[in-house]
CSV table of C-alpha atoms in Angstrom, one decimal:
chain,number,residue,atom,x,y,z
A,1,MET,CA,9.9,1.4,18.0
A,2,THR,CA,11.9,0.0,15.1
A,3,LYS,CA,9.9,-0.9,12.0
A,4,ILE,CA,11.3,-2.6,8.9
A,5,ASN,CA,10.1,-1.6,5.5
A,6,THR,CA,12.9,-3.2,3.4
A,7,LYS,CA,14.3,-6.7,3.4
A,8,HIS,CA,16.6,-7.8,6.3
A,9,PRO,CA,20.3,-7.7,5.6
A,10,ALA,CA,21.8,-10.9,4.3
A,11,GLY,CA,23.2,-13.0,7.2
A,12,THR,CA,20.7,-11.7,9.8
A,13,PHE,CA,17.8,-13.5,11.4
A,14,CYS,CA,14.6,-12.3,9.8
A,15,TRP,CA,11.8,-14.7,10.9
A,16,ALA,CA,10.7,-17.1,13.6
A,17,GLU,CA,8.1,-19.8,13.0
A,18,LEU,CA,6.5,-22.2,15.5
A,19,CYS,CA,5.7,-25.6,14.0
A,20,ALA,CA,3.0,-26.9,16.4
A,21,LYS,CA,1.3,-30.2,17.0
A,22,ASP,CA,-1.7,-28.3,18.3
A,23,TRP,CA,-1.8,-25.0,16.5
A,24,GLN,CA,-4.9,-23.6,18.4
A,25,ALA,CA,-3.5,-24.4,21.8
A,26,ALA,CA,-0.1,-22.9,20.9
A,27,LYS,CA,-1.8,-19.8,19.6
A,28,GLN,CA,-3.6,-19.3,22.9
A,29,PHE,CA,-0.4,-19.7,24.9
A,30,TYR,CA,1.8,-17.3,23.0
A,31,THR,CA,-0.7,-14.6,22.2
A,32,GLN,CA,-1.6,-14.4,25.9
A,33,LEU,CA,2.0,-14.6,27.0
A,34,PHE,CA,3.3,-11.9,24.7
A,35,ASP,CA,0.1,-10.0,24.0
A,36,TRP,CA,0.3,-10.7,20.3
A,37,GLY,CA,-2.5,-10.3,17.7
A,38,PHE,CA,-2.9,-12.9,15.0
A,39,ASP,CA,-4.3,-13.4,11.5
A,40,ASP,CA,-5.2,-17.0,10.5
A,41,GLN,CA,-4.4,-17.4,6.7
A,42,PRO,CA,-5.8,-20.5,5.0
A,43,ILE,CA,-3.2,-22.6,3.2
A,44,GLY,CA,-5.2,-25.7,2.5
A,45,GLU,CA,-8.1,-27.8,3.7
A,46,ASP,CA,-8.4,-27.2,7.4
A,47,MET,CA,-4.8,-25.8,7.4
A,48,TYR,CA,-3.8,-22.3,8.4
A,49,TYR,CA,-0.6,-20.2,8.6
A,50,THR,CA,-1.1,-17.8,11.5
A,51,MET,CA,0.7,-14.5,11.2
A,52,LEU,CA,1.5,-13.3,14.8
A,53,LYS,CA,1.3,-9.5,15.1
A,54,LYS,CA,2.4,-6.6,17.2
A,55,GLN,CA,0.3,-3.5,16.6
A,56,GLY,CA,-0.8,-4.9,13.3
A,57,ASP,CA,2.7,-5.8,12.0
A,58,ASP,CA,3.9,-9.3,11.2
A,59,ILE,CA,6.5,-10.4,13.7
A,60,ALA,CA,6.5,-14.2,13.7
A,61,ALA,CA,4.2,-17.1,12.7
A,62,MET,CA,2.9,-20.5,13.6
A,63,TYR,CA,1.2,-23.4,11.8
A,64,GLN,CA,-0.2,-26.9,12.5
A,65,LEU,CA,2.2,-29.7,11.7
A,66,PRO,CA,0.5,-32.0,9.1
A,67,GLU,CA,-0.3,-35.6,9.9
A,68,SER,CA,2.6,-36.7,7.7
A,69,MET,CA,4.9,-35.0,10.2
A,70,SER,CA,3.1,-36.1,13.4
A,71,GLU,CA,6.3,-37.7,14.9
A,72,MET,CA,8.0,-34.3,14.8
A,73,PRO,CA,7.9,-32.4,18.1
A,74,THR,CA,6.6,-28.8,18.4
A,75,HIS,CA,9.5,-26.5,17.8
A,76,TRP,CA,10.7,-23.0,16.8
A,77,LEU,CA,12.3,-22.7,13.3
A,78,LEU,CA,14.5,-19.7,12.8
A,79,TYR,CA,15.1,-18.1,9.3
A,80,ILE,CA,18.2,-16.3,8.2
A,81,ALA,CA,18.0,-13.8,5.3
A,82,VAL,CA,20.0,-14.4,2.1
A,83,ASP,CA,20.2,-12.7,-1.2
A,84,ASN,CA,20.0,-15.9,-3.2
A,85,VAL,CA,18.6,-19.1,-1.6
A,86,ASP,CA,19.8,-21.4,-4.4
A,87,GLN,CA,23.4,-20.1,-4.3
A,88,SER,CA,23.5,-20.2,-0.5
A,89,THR,CA,22.1,-23.8,-0.5
A,90,GLU,CA,24.8,-25.0,-2.8
A,91,LEU,CA,27.4,-23.3,-0.6
A,92,ALA,CA,25.9,-24.8,2.6
A,93,LYS,CA,25.9,-28.3,1.0
A,94,SER,CA,29.6,-27.9,0.1
A,95,LEU,CA,30.2,-27.0,3.8
A,96,GLY,CA,28.5,-30.2,4.9
A,97,ALA,CA,24.9,-29.2,5.4
A,98,THR,CA,22.0,-31.5,4.6
A,99,VAL,CA,19.0,-30.2,2.7
A,100,LEU,CA,15.8,-31.1,4.6
A,101,ALA,CA,13.2,-29.3,2.4
A,102,GLY,CA,13.4,-27.1,-0.7
A,103,PRO,CA,14.7,-24.8,-2.1
A,104,HIS,CA,11.2,-23.8,-3.2
A,105,ASP,CA,9.0,-20.7,-3.7
A,106,VAL,CA,6.4,-19.8,-1.1
A,107,MET,CA,4.0,-18.4,-3.6
A,108,THR,CA,5.0,-14.8,-4.1
A,109,ALA,CA,6.2,-14.3,-0.5
A,110,GLY,CA,9.7,-15.5,-1.1
A,111,ARG,CA,11.9,-18.5,-1.6
A,112,MET,CA,13.2,-20.8,1.2
A,113,VAL,CA,15.1,-23.9,2.1
A,114,MET,CA,15.4,-25.8,5.4
A,115,LEU,CA,18.9,-27.1,6.3
A,116,GLN,CA,20.6,-29.2,8.9
A,117,GLU,CA,24.1,-27.9,9.6
A,118,PRO,CA,27.1,-30.3,10.2
A,119,GLY,CA,26.7,-29.9,13.9
A,120,GLY,CA,23.0,-31.1,13.7
A,121,ALA,CA,21.0,-27.9,14.3
A,122,THR,CA,18.2,-27.1,11.9
A,123,PHE,CA,17.5,-23.7,10.5
A,124,ALA,CA,16.0,-22.1,7.3
A,125,LEU,CA,17.1,-19.6,4.7
A,126,TRP,CA,14.8,-16.9,3.4
A,127,GLN,CA,15.1,-14.9,0.1
A,128,ALA,CA,12.5,-12.2,0.5
A,129,GLY,CA,9.8,-11.6,-2.2
A,130,GLU,CA,6.7,-9.8,-1.1
A,131,HIS,CA,7.3,-11.0,2.5
A,132,ILE,CA,10.4,-9.5,4.1
A,133,GLY,CA,10.0,-11.3,7.4
A,134,ALA,CA,9.5,-9.6,10.7
A,135,LYS,CA,8.4,-6.0,10.3
A,136,ARG,CA,9.6,-4.9,13.7
A,137,VAL,CA,12.9,-5.6,15.6
A,138,GLN,CA,14.5,-4.5,18.8
A,139,GLU,CA,11.2,-4.2,20.7
A,140,LEU,CA,9.6,-5.9,23.6
A,141,ASN,CA,7.7,-9.2,23.1
A,142,LEU,CA,9.6,-9.9,19.8
A,143,PRO,CA,12.4,-12.3,19.0
A,144,TYR,CA,15.5,-10.4,20.3
A,145,TRP,CA,18.4,-12.8,20.4
A,146,PHE,CA,19.3,-16.1,18.7
A,147,GLU,CA,21.4,-18.8,20.4
A,148,LEU,CA,22.9,-22.0,19.0
A,149,VAL,CA,23.5,-24.9,21.3
A,150,SER,CA,26.1,-27.1,19.6
A,151,LYS,CA,27.9,-30.4,20.4
A,152,ASP,CA,30.9,-29.3,18.3
A,153,MET,CA,31.5,-25.5,18.6
A,154,GLN,CA,34.4,-25.4,16.2
A,155,LYS,CA,32.5,-27.3,13.4
A,156,SER,CA,29.4,-25.1,13.8
A,157,ARG,CA,31.4,-21.9,14.0
A,158,ASP,CA,33.4,-22.7,10.9
A,159,PHE,CA,30.2,-23.5,9.0
A,160,TYR,CA,28.3,-20.3,9.8
A,161,CYS,CA,31.2,-18.1,9.4
A,162,GLN,CA,31.9,-19.5,5.9
A,163,LEU,CA,28.3,-19.5,4.9
A,164,PHE,CA,27.3,-16.0,6.1
A,165,GLY,CA,30.6,-14.2,6.5
A,166,TRP,CA,30.1,-13.9,10.2
A,167,GLN,CA,33.0,-13.0,12.5
A,168,PHE,CA,33.2,-14.4,16.0
A,169,GLU,CA,34.5,-13.6,19.4
A,170,VAL,CA,34.9,-16.0,22.3
A,171,LYS,CA,33.9,-14.6,25.6
A,172,PRO,CA,34.4,-16.4,29.0
A,173,MET,CA,31.1,-16.6,30.9
A,174,GLU,CA,30.7,-18.2,34.3
A,175,GLY,CA,33.0,-21.2,33.7
A,176,MET,CA,32.3,-21.6,30.0
A,177,ASP,CA,33.2,-20.1,26.7
A,178,TYR,CA,30.4,-18.2,24.9
A,179,THR,CA,30.8,-17.5,21.2
A,180,LEU,CA,29.5,-14.2,19.9
A,181,PHE,CA,28.8,-14.1,16.2
A,182,THR,CA,29.0,-10.6,14.5
A,183,ILE,CA,28.6,-8.8,11.2
A,184,ASP,CA,30.6,-5.6,11.0
A,185,GLU,CA,31.1,-5.8,14.7
A,186,GLN,CA,27.4,-5.9,15.3
A,187,PRO,CA,26.2,-8.9,17.4
A,188,ILE,CA,24.1,-11.4,15.4
A,189,ALA,CA,23.8,-14.5,17.5
A,190,GLY,CA,25.5,-16.5,20.2
A,191,MET,CA,26.6,-20.1,20.7
A,192,LEU,CA,27.4,-22.3,23.6
A,193,GLU,CA,28.5,-25.9,23.8
A,194,MET,CA,26.5,-28.9,25.0
A,195,THR,CA,28.4,-30.5,27.8
A,196,ASN,CA,27.9,-34.0,29.2
A,197,GLU,CA,25.4,-32.5,31.7
A,198,TRP,CA,22.9,-32.0,28.9
A,199,PRO,CA,20.3,-34.8,28.5
A,200,ASP,CA,21.0,-37.2,25.7
A,201,ASP,CA,17.6,-36.6,24.1
A,202,ILE,CA,18.2,-32.9,23.5
A,203,PRO,CA,19.6,-32.4,20.0
A,204,PRO,CA,21.7,-29.4,18.9
A,205,HIS,CA,19.4,-26.5,18.2
A,206,TRP,CA,18.8,-22.8,17.6
A,207,MET,CA,16.7,-21.1,20.3
A,208,PRO,CA,15.0,-17.7,20.1
A,209,TYR,CA,15.0,-15.3,23.0
A,210,PHE,CA,12.0,-13.0,23.3
A,211,ALA,CA,12.5,-9.6,24.9
A,212,VAL,CA,10.3,-8.9,27.9
A,213,ALA,CA,9.8,-5.9,30.2
A,214,ASP,CA,10.1,-8.0,33.4
A,215,CYS,CA,11.6,-11.5,33.4
A,216,ASP,CA,10.0,-12.6,36.7
A,217,GLN,CA,6.5,-11.4,35.7
A,218,ALA,CA,6.8,-13.2,32.4
A,219,VAL,CA,7.9,-16.4,34.1
A,220,ALA,CA,4.9,-16.2,36.4
A,221,LYS,CA,2.6,-15.6,33.5
A,222,ALA,CA,4.1,-18.5,31.5
A,223,THR,CA,3.6,-20.8,34.5
A,224,GLN,CA,-0.1,-19.7,34.8
A,225,LEU,CA,-0.5,-20.6,31.1
A,226,ASN,CA,0.9,-24.1,31.9
A,227,GLY,CA,4.4,-23.5,30.6
A,228,ALA,CA,7.3,-25.3,32.3
A,229,ILE,CA,10.3,-23.4,33.6
A,230,CYS,CA,13.6,-25.1,32.6
A,231,VAL,CA,15.9,-22.4,33.9
A,232,PRO,CA,14.4,-20.0,36.5
A,233,ALA,CA,14.9,-16.3,36.2
A,234,THR,CA,18.7,-15.7,36.4
A,235,ASP,CA,20.9,-12.7,36.1
A,236,ILE,CA,23.6,-12.5,33.4
A,237,PRO,CA,26.1,-9.8,34.3
A,238,ASP,CA,26.1,-6.9,31.8
A,239,VAL,CA,23.4,-8.6,29.7
A,240,GLY,CA,20.2,-8.9,31.7
A,241,ARG,CA,17.9,-11.4,33.4
A,242,PHE,CA,16.7,-14.5,31.5
A,243,SER,CA,14.7,-17.7,31.8
A,244,VAL,CA,14.4,-20.8,29.6
A,245,ILE,CA,10.8,-22.0,29.2
A,246,THR,CA,9.0,-24.9,27.6
A,247,ASP,CA,5.6,-24.3,26.2
A,248,PRO,CA,2.8,-26.7,27.0
A,249,GLN,CA,3.6,-28.7,23.9
A,250,GLY,CA,7.3,-29.0,24.6
A,251,ALA,CA,8.8,-26.2,22.4
A,252,VAL,CA,11.7,-24.5,24.1
A,253,PHE,CA,12.4,-20.8,24.1
A,254,SER,CA,13.9,-18.1,26.3
A,255,ILE,CA,12.9,-14.7,27.5
A,256,LEU,CA,15.3,-11.9,28.4
A,257,LYS,CA,15.0,-8.6,30.2
A,258,SER,CA,17.9,-6.8,28.6
A,259,THR,CA,20.1,-4.3,30.4
A,260,ILE,CA,21.9,-3.5,27.2
A,261,ASP,CA,19.0,-2.0,25.2
A,262,GLU,CA,16.1,0.1,26.3
A,263,LEU,CA,13.2,-1.6,24.5
A,264,THR,CA,9.5,-0.6,24.2
């Protein structure tokens, strides 16, 4: 068990949020798949921000996309912690990012901005106030790993390394190069390149990996809950066993049974 009581270090992933076309249906799928609790917090007329919980601690969230955003597909949005959202936004803009929303305060919880990096992937920055982000890390059924799929690895790599001070290491993996991002030699995230084999309608994106105790059992459970399996359970040497899954509304995520860390 790894509980977090202070804000996440700058440059690390601190929060994952599902933006859903059907919030109630999404809540049923994910809470059953990962055995999460939840707390529906009203944020407006017939609008709720649902805190997803493990043993009472906030670990992720979801909300209903408003009608004004009805054309947007259901998707996971990942947040990276920063010390100063406004300064980081200006730096991101100077590095070629586009501001999609913000920066703005989220009441007393913190301050955020949503960005699209030069390679096309969308992510958010979070400056913690009363809400630090996920209160547990490195445990089962939590966001465990974060992976960028880019059409231009060098452009994306340069952007994130300059914005967050990340270092990188390129690792050959089964016929492709996998970029490992680190801070002080500690892995933060990974990146792979979209080849011509990827469908044209899939944009560059960040994808969360959720740690599971048994990849095959989790795949079977996701299938029973009407999820679709994009990549069946597959072994990655010296890493673990993973699968890529699409939830019933089309949001893509991955699960991983790690052989690196003993998680509970």
